[in-house]
Amino acid sequence: MRIHRLSQALINKIAAGEVIERPASVVKELMENAVDAGATRIHVAVTGGGGEMIRVVDNGCGIAPGELELALTAHATSKLQDADDLFRVGTLGFRGEALASIAEVSHLTLRSRTADDPEGAQIEANGGRLSDVSPCGTPVGTTIEVRNLFFNMPVRRKGLRAAATELGHVKETFTRIALALPQIDFTLAHNDRPVFELSGTDRWRDRIATFFGRELAENLIWVESSQDDVQLSGYVAHPSHSRADNRMQYLFLNCRYIRDRSLQHALREAYRGLLLSGRFPIAFLNLAMPPEAVDVNVHPTKIEVRFHDAGRHYGQLLSTLRTKFLSTDLHVRVRGESEDPTGTVDERHAAALREQLVGWAKGKTAQWDVDAADEGEPDVQRSFEVGGESERRLEMTRLDRAWAPAGAGHGGGRRPDRREDVAPWDAGESDEAARAVAPGQSPPVGSSPRAVQVHNRYLVTENEEGLVVFDQHALHERILYEQLRARVGASQLETQSLLVPEPVDLSAAEAAAVVEHRETLSRLGMSVEPFGGDTVLISGYPAMLANLPPGEVLRELLGPLMTAGHEVKPDELLDDLLHTIACKAAIKAGDRLAPEEITSLLDQRHLVDHAHHCPHGRPTALVFTREELDKRFRRT
Ligand code: ADP
Ligand code: MG
């Protein structure tokens, strides 16, 4: 076989194979060209899912009659001048091959007019063969009509799916571009019926709402941050809204839709502990950065890009979201179908109430501090009688520490010196909690109001906003988890040493996993050594799990250890283990709680981050707002 040059037609066809996969790819290229042409109105119409006909009409700058042929010629573009431009692409297109590719594999008509030309002109392409340019009447802007896509590529033509499927892809493409550019008017019609009609808006939330509904849009949280010359901005959904896959993660780079594994990972990390496993966050985020900070020329359809400093963007996304979540009320509110479809009134009202409440509570706390100082704190002694009692009891006494009972029967205890009797565990903040709800004081609404336990699993109480139902296990689990994490971080986790080390027989794989992750286990207060064969020896274990036999504790931890594998980062494993321990140590559904324990539990939730969700991402509390109750009881 001799080497010979490919014909331009064949080159175009090969390029078409890369860039034009299906009707949606044509829609993408044509819409992007319209955006690059500065259009403020872009109309897309398809028939037969796009396989029959795709038409994109824009009011952009248009193409001069003398350049129509060039526009359909491969490697002809108005968007790049020299090689340097390639490294600072500011337009959506730049390769100059899309129109030539599409023209090669369809019947294409291009009609266009610039503002400087008295009339427009038109050119046709039939499987790559170009007609002469002829004058035609057309408004300023460009109309491109593509019929019979892949008519001369039988394999591709056959590969097209049912019209409904292809239309689905067209809609997704349309959505990505229309989401990225809310100021532009867009319409999409299928078989002459309107699918989307979007008018330009300055409010991104409105554009999102037209695609995904008011209900989601009202549950979006605005985030933004700026690090040097990189601006991150957009919306992420409240954890009560999530998806079973990551397709609702709309990431944009300089208003170009992209997929990026690293950023998706950062997103998942940011929601760790706020979503159930198997659920994915919803996000609409744009990264704005100088074009030279990223290489968009790595993928034929440019859906993947290469950042020069991917690690930095990962960090920025993660920290921006985490910081935002810490300062956001993420409680789950129970709502029925709202009569007001926008729901904005309720939300704003609720937000205002919350703000008032927080301010009020802050102002009050100092005063209670003083009042509490003189009061006795009974039962404290009992709290520190270690041993004898079951650890569940110990666990409860830890809860006890934070309350100061308001009722009779507890009074009269000698007030011990605060410093000494404060367990290291409770040092600092929970000490404050003990003072916040002082005897004789009615607690602030929203801090520790009266609560009743129902079915030995839920705690029902009120706050300024309405009725709150807590899941006692989920809440306690989150509190313990956050406390544990803080202790592990400060290397202060108590180890309970065993007088007689306990041998535990494991399977070979389990023993290997335990030995491999010994370091991590020891950070949790779990001391293990190999003991020959598949037996390991436990010489110490986390004090807070003292109610469980050491062997059982180790077995509990095996789950995360075994799934961890060799690749795992110690911190991630540690986190999994903390979850396990918190879950084990927390009070269970079915545990009857004394009133003090309820109060204590509810108090402590103010001291930890993310108290609104358990570490597995289940909500710890549901809020039935008073408005919602009023509505349901037909009071409004
Ligand atoms: P690219 O977008 O990579 O430059 P294309 O093949 O998509 O390559 O388009 C070739 C050229 O045709 C563009 O550079 C632009 O000058 C012109 N063009 C294409 N579509 C439009 C449009 N809708 N409005 C104005 N000019 C257009
Ligand atoms: Mg283009």
XYZ file of C-alpha atoms and ligand atoms in Angstrom:
664
model
C 0.000 0.000 0.000
C 1.316 3.379 -0.989
C 0.985 6.319 1.291
C -1.236 8.994 -0.220
C -2.894 12.177 0.939
C -6.524 11.979 2.040
C -9.008 14.069 0.094
C -10.386 17.102 1.903
C -13.811 15.446 1.819
C -12.504 12.417 3.658
C -10.679 14.604 6.162
C -13.932 16.451 6.839
C -15.793 13.209 7.260
C -13.256 11.962 9.762
C -13.504 15.235 11.639
C -17.292 14.957 11.538
C -16.975 11.539 13.091
C -15.160 13.099 16.034
C -17.176 16.229 16.544
C -20.634 15.272 15.283
C -21.901 12.236 17.058
C -25.631 12.838 16.833
C -28.161 15.634 16.209
C -27.446 17.108 19.633
C -23.811 17.696 18.570
C -25.018 19.777 15.632
C -27.279 21.761 17.933
C -24.339 22.384 20.242
C -22.018 23.632 17.496
C -24.663 25.859 15.910
C -25.799 27.341 19.215
C -22.200 28.000 20.238
C -21.529 29.754 16.949
C -24.586 31.928 17.548
C -23.335 32.797 21.044
C -19.882 33.615 19.689
C -21.554 35.865 17.097
C -22.943 37.955 19.961
C -26.575 36.962 19.444
C -29.108 38.030 22.070
C -31.846 35.802 20.648
C -31.293 32.221 19.562
C -34.074 30.022 18.235
C -33.595 26.315 17.819
C -36.085 24.117 15.964
C -35.743 20.416 15.270
C -37.954 17.817 13.684
C -37.789 14.081 14.067
C -35.463 14.385 17.056
C -33.079 16.375 14.848
C -32.346 13.570 12.422
C -34.728 15.131 9.897
C -34.041 18.790 10.398
C -32.217 21.160 12.730
C -32.515 24.912 12.348
C -30.788 27.546 14.416
C -31.646 31.192 13.881
C -29.727 33.980 15.590
C -29.554 37.760 15.547
C -25.777 37.872 15.865
C -23.225 39.711 13.780
C -23.825 37.636 10.637
C -21.366 36.617 7.932
C -20.501 38.772 4.937
C -21.517 37.266 1.557
C -17.881 36.981 0.543
C -17.126 34.783 3.557
C -19.985 32.312 3.372
C -17.912 29.788 1.513
C -15.056 30.140 3.983
C -17.399 29.564 6.883
C -18.131 26.116 5.479
C -14.478 25.378 4.756
C -12.411 23.315 7.153
C -9.900 25.140 9.328
C -11.365 28.508 8.538
C -12.296 30.571 11.554
C -12.641 34.176 12.596
C -11.825 33.321 16.202
C -8.098 32.587 16.216
C -5.430 34.755 14.669
C -2.197 33.100 15.722
C -0.913 30.221 17.803
C -0.836 32.287 20.963
C -4.600 32.731 20.777
C -4.936 29.004 21.216
C -3.732 29.404 24.758
C -6.258 32.066 25.672
C -9.471 31.033 24.002
C -12.272 33.429 24.848
C -14.876 32.029 22.463
C -16.788 28.768 22.571
C -15.487 27.677 19.148
C -12.033 28.102 17.660
C -11.130 25.055 15.591
C -12.964 26.151 12.480
C -14.092 22.654 11.658
C -17.662 22.343 12.898
C -19.512 23.869 9.969
C -17.307 22.086 7.427
C -17.903 18.801 9.224
C -21.656 19.258 9.391
C -21.769 20.358 5.737
C -19.928 17.190 4.798
C -22.526 14.844 6.288
C -25.859 16.610 5.629
C -27.836 18.926 3.408
C -27.060 22.325 4.831
C -28.345 25.788 4.033
C -26.585 28.826 5.429
C -28.253 32.217 5.167
C -26.732 35.288 6.711
C -26.498 39.039 6.676
C -24.316 41.513 8.504
C -25.472 44.967 9.591
C -23.217 46.521 6.920
C -24.721 44.615 4.018
C -27.904 45.877 2.363
C -29.057 42.327 1.761
C -28.211 38.834 2.834
C -26.738 35.912 0.970
C -27.153 32.173 0.980
C -25.058 29.098 0.270
C -25.935 25.419 0.255
C -23.889 22.315 0.883
C -24.847 18.854 -0.244
C -22.682 16.203 1.340
C -19.764 18.607 1.252
C -20.356 20.003 -2.247
C -20.884 23.741 -2.034
C -23.281 25.713 -4.218
C -22.650 29.229 -5.486
C -23.467 32.093 -3.170
C -26.719 33.784 -4.103
C -28.408 36.890 -2.675
C -31.458 36.472 -0.509
C -33.636 38.517 1.785
C -32.916 37.800 5.431
C -32.640 39.883 8.615
C -29.278 40.644 10.197
C -27.999 37.471 11.751
C -27.584 33.903 10.655
C -29.881 30.995 9.910
C -28.464 27.518 9.469
C -30.647 24.623 8.507
C -29.299 21.083 8.576
C -31.370 18.300 6.976
C -30.851 14.551 6.742
C -27.888 14.334 9.039
C -25.528 11.452 8.151
C -27.449 10.732 4.913
C -24.106 9.768 3.348
C -22.784 7.865 6.386
C -25.128 4.870 6.556
C -23.587 3.414 9.701
C -24.025 6.653 11.621
C -27.481 7.197 10.211
C -28.518 3.753 11.390
C -26.913 4.394 14.751
C -29.359 7.219 15.482
C -31.843 6.381 18.206
C -35.564 6.932 18.326
C -36.595 10.545 17.829
C -37.582 10.831 21.493
C -34.116 9.741 22.613
C -32.348 12.094 20.236
C -34.661 14.875 21.341
C -33.635 14.129 24.911
C -30.013 14.727 24.002
C -30.934 17.895 22.139
C -32.783 19.180 25.197
C -29.815 18.450 27.439
C -27.463 20.282 25.091
C -29.866 23.188 24.875
C -30.171 23.236 28.668
C -26.417 23.360 29.209
C -25.964 26.334 26.913
C -29.092 28.191 28.022
C -28.117 27.712 31.672
C -24.676 29.117 31.045
C -26.018 32.283 29.439
C -29.134 33.466 31.254
C -29.112 36.918 29.621
C -29.801 35.467 26.185
C -33.331 34.660 24.912
C -33.543 31.048 23.833
C -36.321 28.964 22.356
C -36.470 25.328 21.448
C -39.233 23.783 19.357
C -39.762 20.200 18.319
C -41.989 19.317 15.385
C -43.241 22.908 15.445
C -44.279 22.668 19.060
C -42.508 24.848 21.640
C -40.426 22.952 24.201
C -38.686 25.857 25.940
C -39.251 29.580 25.636
C -36.809 31.489 27.768
C -36.472 35.226 27.989
C -33.173 36.654 29.025
C -32.785 37.435 32.707
C -30.209 38.758 35.123
C -31.375 36.305 37.751
C -29.703 32.989 37.257
C -32.086 31.426 39.730
C -34.994 32.204 37.391
C -33.325 30.506 34.476
C -32.642 27.465 36.634
C -36.268 27.491 37.769
C -37.578 27.376 34.209
C -35.663 24.177 33.658
C -35.927 22.469 37.017
C -38.888 24.052 38.743
C -39.468 26.672 41.441
C -39.306 24.173 44.251
C -35.689 23.302 43.520
C -34.770 26.875 42.641
C -36.025 28.096 46.008
C -33.873 25.527 47.741
C -30.640 26.695 46.203
C -27.899 28.269 48.217
C -25.821 31.015 46.680
C -22.071 30.541 46.991
C -19.238 32.688 45.786
C -15.580 33.164 46.414
C -12.623 34.739 44.803
C -9.057 33.504 44.973
C -6.569 35.597 43.046
C -7.937 35.704 39.540
C -10.366 32.802 39.895
C -13.981 33.543 40.765
C -16.329 30.795 41.767
C -20.019 31.594 41.894
C -23.361 29.932 41.578
C -25.860 27.795 43.403
C -25.784 24.500 45.205
C -28.878 22.719 46.411
C -29.984 22.297 49.998
C -29.168 18.703 51.023
C -32.875 17.895 51.054
C -32.605 18.025 47.274
C -30.298 15.524 45.648
C -30.167 13.109 42.754
C -29.336 9.453 42.245
C -26.614 10.379 39.756
C -24.375 13.352 39.116
C -26.113 14.643 36.024
C -27.537 17.621 37.823
C -24.082 18.997 38.434
C -23.798 21.825 35.984
C -20.267 23.117 36.052
C -19.258 25.944 33.777
C -15.865 27.316 32.966
C -16.107 30.864 31.679
C -19.706 30.036 30.720
C -18.705 26.890 28.867
C -20.316 23.685 30.171
C -17.656 21.206 31.292
C -17.360 17.843 32.996
C -14.517 17.608 35.464
C -13.900 14.662 37.736
C -11.833 16.562 40.195
C -14.432 19.292 40.678
C -17.178 16.695 40.963
C -15.169 15.000 43.645
C -14.782 18.272 45.512
C -18.533 18.698 45.339
C -19.108 15.243 46.760
C -16.614 15.901 49.543
C -18.324 19.148 50.441
C -21.599 17.272 50.947
C -20.016 14.430 52.857
C -22.269 13.661 55.776
C -25.096 15.748 54.376
C -26.354 13.263 51.815
C -27.177 9.604 52.085
C -24.765 7.339 50.307
C -25.728 6.887 46.689
C -27.127 10.411 46.478
C -25.397 13.193 44.555
C -25.415 16.932 45.111
C -27.099 19.308 42.695
C -25.043 22.292 41.629
C -24.930 25.131 39.158
C -21.504 26.673 39.378
C -19.378 28.848 37.193
C -15.636 29.239 37.441
C -14.418 32.431 35.873
C -10.714 32.643 35.207
C -8.360 34.155 32.660
C -8.466 32.029 29.503
C -4.746 31.348 29.754
C -5.259 29.497 33.063
C -6.862 26.587 31.270
C -6.360 24.541 28.125
C -9.681 23.922 26.375
C -8.034 22.311 23.384
C -7.783 18.790 24.782
C -11.110 17.319 23.736
C -12.819 17.537 20.321
C -16.096 18.738 21.785
C -14.252 20.687 24.512
C -16.399 19.181 27.238
C -13.254 18.318 29.155
C -10.593 20.886 29.816
C -7.203 20.887 31.456
C -6.653 23.335 34.265
C -3.128 24.493 34.874
C -3.800 24.380 38.597
C -6.540 21.820 39.149
C -5.624 21.352 42.814
C -6.281 24.982 43.560
C -9.746 24.908 42.004
C -10.523 21.722 43.911
C -9.557 23.411 47.150
C -11.454 26.573 46.370
C -14.652 24.718 45.559
C -14.437 22.508 48.626
C -13.653 25.270 51.095
C -16.195 27.691 49.652
C -18.987 25.173 50.049
C -17.935 23.957 53.464
C -17.670 27.474 54.805
C -21.055 28.310 53.382
C -22.704 25.234 54.851
C -21.387 26.053 58.288
C -23.114 29.409 58.205
C -26.328 28.165 56.625
C -29.402 26.735 58.278
C -29.668 23.356 56.639
C -32.607 22.040 58.600
C -35.132 20.131 56.604
C -38.510 21.827 56.448
C -41.583 19.799 55.822
C -43.805 21.255 53.182
C -46.869 20.249 51.321
C -47.848 21.619 47.960
C -47.659 25.277 48.530
C -50.514 27.402 47.299
C -48.019 30.034 46.436
C -46.085 28.238 43.725
C -43.063 30.457 44.198
C -42.963 29.769 47.905
C -40.827 32.850 48.318
C -43.000 34.580 50.863
C -42.807 31.751 53.375
C -39.106 31.333 52.975
C -38.304 34.961 53.378
C -40.512 35.251 56.383
C -38.925 32.197 57.927
C -35.459 33.523 57.227
C -36.300 36.807 58.907
C -37.642 34.969 61.931
C -34.529 32.848 62.145
C -32.357 35.907 62.049
C -34.321 37.597 64.819
C -34.107 34.471 66.874
C -30.384 34.127 66.527
C -29.799 37.726 67.497
C -32.115 37.438 70.431
C -30.531 34.238 71.637
C -27.064 35.710 71.404
C -28.050 38.725 73.421
C -29.537 36.539 76.116
C -26.802 34.020 76.597
C -24.482 36.336 78.441
C -27.157 37.110 80.971
C -27.820 33.475 81.685
C -24.143 32.964 82.191
C -24.225 35.237 85.177
C -27.421 33.822 86.584
C -26.226 30.310 86.305
C -22.979 30.882 88.083
C -24.507 30.764 91.542
C -26.688 27.802 91.049
C -25.941 24.346 92.151
C -25.268 21.682 89.658
C -26.589 18.480 91.093
C -25.817 14.994 89.994
C -22.463 16.038 88.745
C -20.798 13.744 91.180
C -22.620 10.759 89.881
C -21.635 11.696 86.407
C -18.043 10.985 87.137
C -18.313 7.747 88.874
C -16.554 5.765 86.279
C -16.819 2.016 86.341
C -19.553 -0.137 87.711
C -22.206 1.524 85.633
C -22.694 0.442 82.118
C -21.115 2.558 79.465
C -24.536 3.382 78.158
C -24.950 5.014 81.502
C -21.591 6.678 81.119
C -22.650 7.817 77.747
C -25.757 9.285 79.233
C -23.792 10.991 81.951
C -21.845 12.671 79.258
C -25.155 13.975 78.105
C -25.993 14.827 81.686
C -23.014 17.066 81.922
C -24.542 19.641 79.728
C -27.809 20.052 81.488
C -28.804 21.697 84.608
C -32.226 20.459 85.547
C -34.953 22.948 86.038
C -37.247 20.725 88.052
C -37.314 19.809 91.703
C -35.732 16.671 93.060
C -32.421 17.492 91.541
C -31.632 20.568 93.528
C -29.404 20.968 96.511
C -26.246 19.404 95.230
C -22.996 20.966 96.239
C -21.598 22.867 93.374
C -18.205 21.379 92.616
C -15.378 23.359 91.253
C -16.149 23.701 87.629
C -12.666 23.210 86.274
C -11.872 20.040 88.113
C -15.009 18.165 87.509
C -15.235 18.961 83.885
C -14.190 15.956 81.926
C -11.724 16.815 79.210
C -14.409 15.675 76.884
C -16.722 18.392 77.978
C -14.153 21.084 78.405
C -14.969 24.382 76.872
C -18.115 24.595 74.892
C -20.353 22.057 76.532
C -19.501 23.729 79.782
C -21.125 26.779 78.385
C -24.144 24.792 77.455
C -24.452 23.733 81.052
C -24.728 27.357 81.958
C -26.903 28.384 79.067
C -29.875 26.524 80.452
C -29.772 27.374 84.064
C -32.102 26.282 86.799
C -35.040 28.541 87.218
C -34.582 30.031 83.811
C -36.816 29.092 81.016
C -34.575 28.237 78.145
C -34.603 30.361 75.030
C -36.962 29.206 72.372
C -34.902 27.283 69.882
C -32.282 26.412 72.451
C -33.758 23.833 74.792
C -37.468 24.136 75.020
C -39.760 21.526 76.505
C -39.620 18.363 74.525
C -41.401 15.062 74.663
C -40.191 11.722 73.535
C -42.567 9.759 71.352
C -42.278 6.098 70.518
C -38.931 6.136 72.309
C -37.304 7.420 69.166
C -38.419 10.940 68.328
C -38.163 14.108 70.339
C -40.862 16.617 69.633
C -40.398 20.236 70.515
C -41.003 23.720 69.261
C -38.939 26.616 68.153
C -39.836 30.087 67.002
C -40.449 28.797 63.545
C -42.732 25.913 64.325
C -42.779 22.306 65.404
C -39.517 20.390 65.390
C -39.178 16.633 65.430
C -35.755 15.189 66.172
C -34.537 11.704 65.474
C -32.787 10.977 68.773
C -30.330 8.504 67.337
C -29.406 10.592 64.309
C -28.929 13.703 66.424
C -26.838 12.002 69.078
C -24.803 10.333 66.388
C -23.924 13.662 64.808
C -23.036 15.181 68.157
C -20.770 12.288 69.088
C -19.224 12.240 65.655
C -18.319 15.923 65.759
C -16.966 15.622 69.283
C -14.974 12.560 68.345
C -13.552 14.249 65.335
C -12.433 17.195 67.385
C -10.830 14.880 69.931
C -9.070 12.797 67.349
C -7.876 15.966 65.678
C -6.391 17.084 68.985
C -5.116 13.563 69.719
C -7.149 13.480 72.889
C -9.199 10.375 72.472
C -9.200 8.328 75.638
C -7.970 4.814 75.457
C -9.239 2.296 77.915
C -6.315 -0.021 78.611
C -7.031 -3.686 79.146
C -5.360 -5.332 82.100
C -5.382 -8.555 80.213
C -5.035 -8.001 76.460
C -7.746 -9.785 74.564
C -6.968 -12.073 71.656
C -9.428 -11.980 68.761
C -9.538 -14.608 66.023
C -10.137 -13.180 62.587
C -10.066 -14.355 59.011
C -6.723 -13.998 57.239
C -7.973 -11.016 55.231
C -9.408 -9.321 58.301
C -6.238 -9.827 60.294
C -4.197 -8.391 57.442
C -6.470 -5.346 57.197
C -6.289 -4.737 60.943
C -2.508 -4.920 60.978
C -2.208 -2.770 57.901
C -4.303 0.014 59.413
C -2.914 -0.250 62.925
C -1.760 3.356 62.935
C -5.173 4.655 62.070
C -6.814 2.445 64.655
C -4.463 3.690 67.328
C -5.517 7.266 66.606
C -8.981 6.134 67.634
C -7.707 4.686 70.862
C -7.712 1.133 69.564
C -4.396 -0.650 70.218
C -3.919 -3.913 68.387
C -0.926 -6.115 67.657
C -0.458 -9.208 65.556
C -0.483 -12.304 67.743
C 0.519 -15.044 65.374
C -1.654 -16.666 62.738
C -4.867 -14.789 62.148
C -5.182 -13.703 65.728
C -4.699 -10.138 66.901
C -4.315 -8.875 70.407
C -6.278 -5.890 71.688
C -4.496 -4.038 74.455
C -6.587 -0.894 74.515
C -9.772 0.419 72.966
C -11.829 3.604 72.772
C -13.075 4.468 76.231
C -16.392 5.705 74.930
C -17.202 2.233 73.688
C -16.524 0.650 77.037
C -19.982 -0.872 77.147
C -19.109 -3.184 74.293
C -16.710 -6.131 74.602
C -13.376 -5.149 72.964
C -13.603 -7.955 70.438
C -16.980 -6.721 69.336
C -15.657 -3.180 68.972
C -12.927 -4.449 66.703
C -15.405 -6.396 64.658
C -17.551 -3.309 64.280
C -14.575 -1.506 62.845
C -13.797 -4.310 60.420
C -16.473 -3.173 57.995
C -14.837 0.114 57.043
C -11.378 -1.464 57.324
C -12.144 -4.240 54.895
C -13.753 -1.977 52.317
C -10.912 0.501 52.651
C -8.372 -1.498 50.649
C -4.779 -0.378 50.197
C -5.501 2.787 48.277
C -7.461 4.464 50.995
C -6.302 7.716 52.523
C -5.839 7.326 56.286
C -8.020 10.341 56.932
C -10.900 8.946 54.948
C -10.660 5.642 56.753
C -10.476 7.433 60.055
C -13.617 9.277 59.125
C -15.410 6.049 58.304
C -14.307 4.606 61.613
C -15.526 7.677 63.451
C -18.903 7.198 61.829
C -18.970 3.619 63.015
C -18.013 4.511 66.536
C -20.453 7.413 66.732
C -23.211 5.172 65.462
C -22.395 2.441 67.984
C -22.074 4.784 70.919
C -25.159 6.864 70.216
C -28.454 6.244 71.912
C -30.695 4.068 69.802
C -34.198 4.326 68.550
C -36.139 2.515 71.254
C -34.060 3.881 74.125
C -36.215 5.591 76.670
C -34.705 8.916 77.723
C -35.097 10.751 80.990
C -36.270 14.349 80.665
C -32.784 15.589 81.572
C -31.280 13.479 78.893
C -33.633 14.925 76.346
C -32.784 18.431 77.415
C -29.115 17.657 77.372
C -29.250 16.161 73.930
C -31.115 19.107 72.517
C -28.699 21.509 74.170
C -25.664 19.896 72.747
C -26.812 20.229 69.233
C -25.966 23.906 69.335
C -22.361 23.069 70.002
C -21.555 21.038 66.952
C -21.394 21.730 63.265
C -23.918 20.185 60.928
C -26.286 19.233 63.737
C -29.037 19.211 61.135
C -27.825 15.984 59.547
C -26.427 12.756 60.956
C -22.997 11.729 59.665
C -24.635 9.438 57.125
C -26.560 12.314 55.671
C -29.962 11.623 57.166
C -31.654 14.703 58.571
C -31.648 14.828 62.358
C -34.647 17.078 62.536
C -37.719 18.003 60.578
C -39.265 21.415 60.973
C -42.979 21.821 60.458
C -43.271 25.561 60.160
C -46.165 27.263 61.833
C -47.242 28.598 58.457
C -47.345 25.081 57.144
C -49.367 23.865 60.116
C -51.737 26.812 59.836
C -52.212 26.026 56.204
C -52.929 22.394 56.841
C -55.416 23.193 59.558
C -57.010 25.671 57.183
C -56.288 28.578 59.463
C -55.071 30.715 56.631
P -15.344 27.945 14.774
O -16.603 28.214 15.516
O -14.467 26.986 15.486
O -14.633 29.167 14.329
P -17.100 26.897 12.775
O -16.887 25.931 11.677
O -18.115 26.547 13.779
O -15.713 27.161 13.443
O -17.479 28.284 12.134
C -16.595 28.866 11.178
C -16.741 30.363 11.155
O -18.004 30.724 10.624
C -16.702 31.004 12.508
O -15.375 31.272 12.905
C -17.494 32.283 12.287
O -16.658 33.292 11.755
C -18.482 31.902 11.236
N -19.790 31.601 11.815
C -20.298 30.385 12.043
N -21.542 30.460 12.566
C -21.822 31.780 12.690
C -22.952 32.526 13.161
N -24.036 31.919 13.636
N -22.872 33.882 13.123
C -21.788 34.501 12.635
N -20.701 33.854 12.183
C -20.701 32.509 12.189
Mg -18.042 26.798 15.935
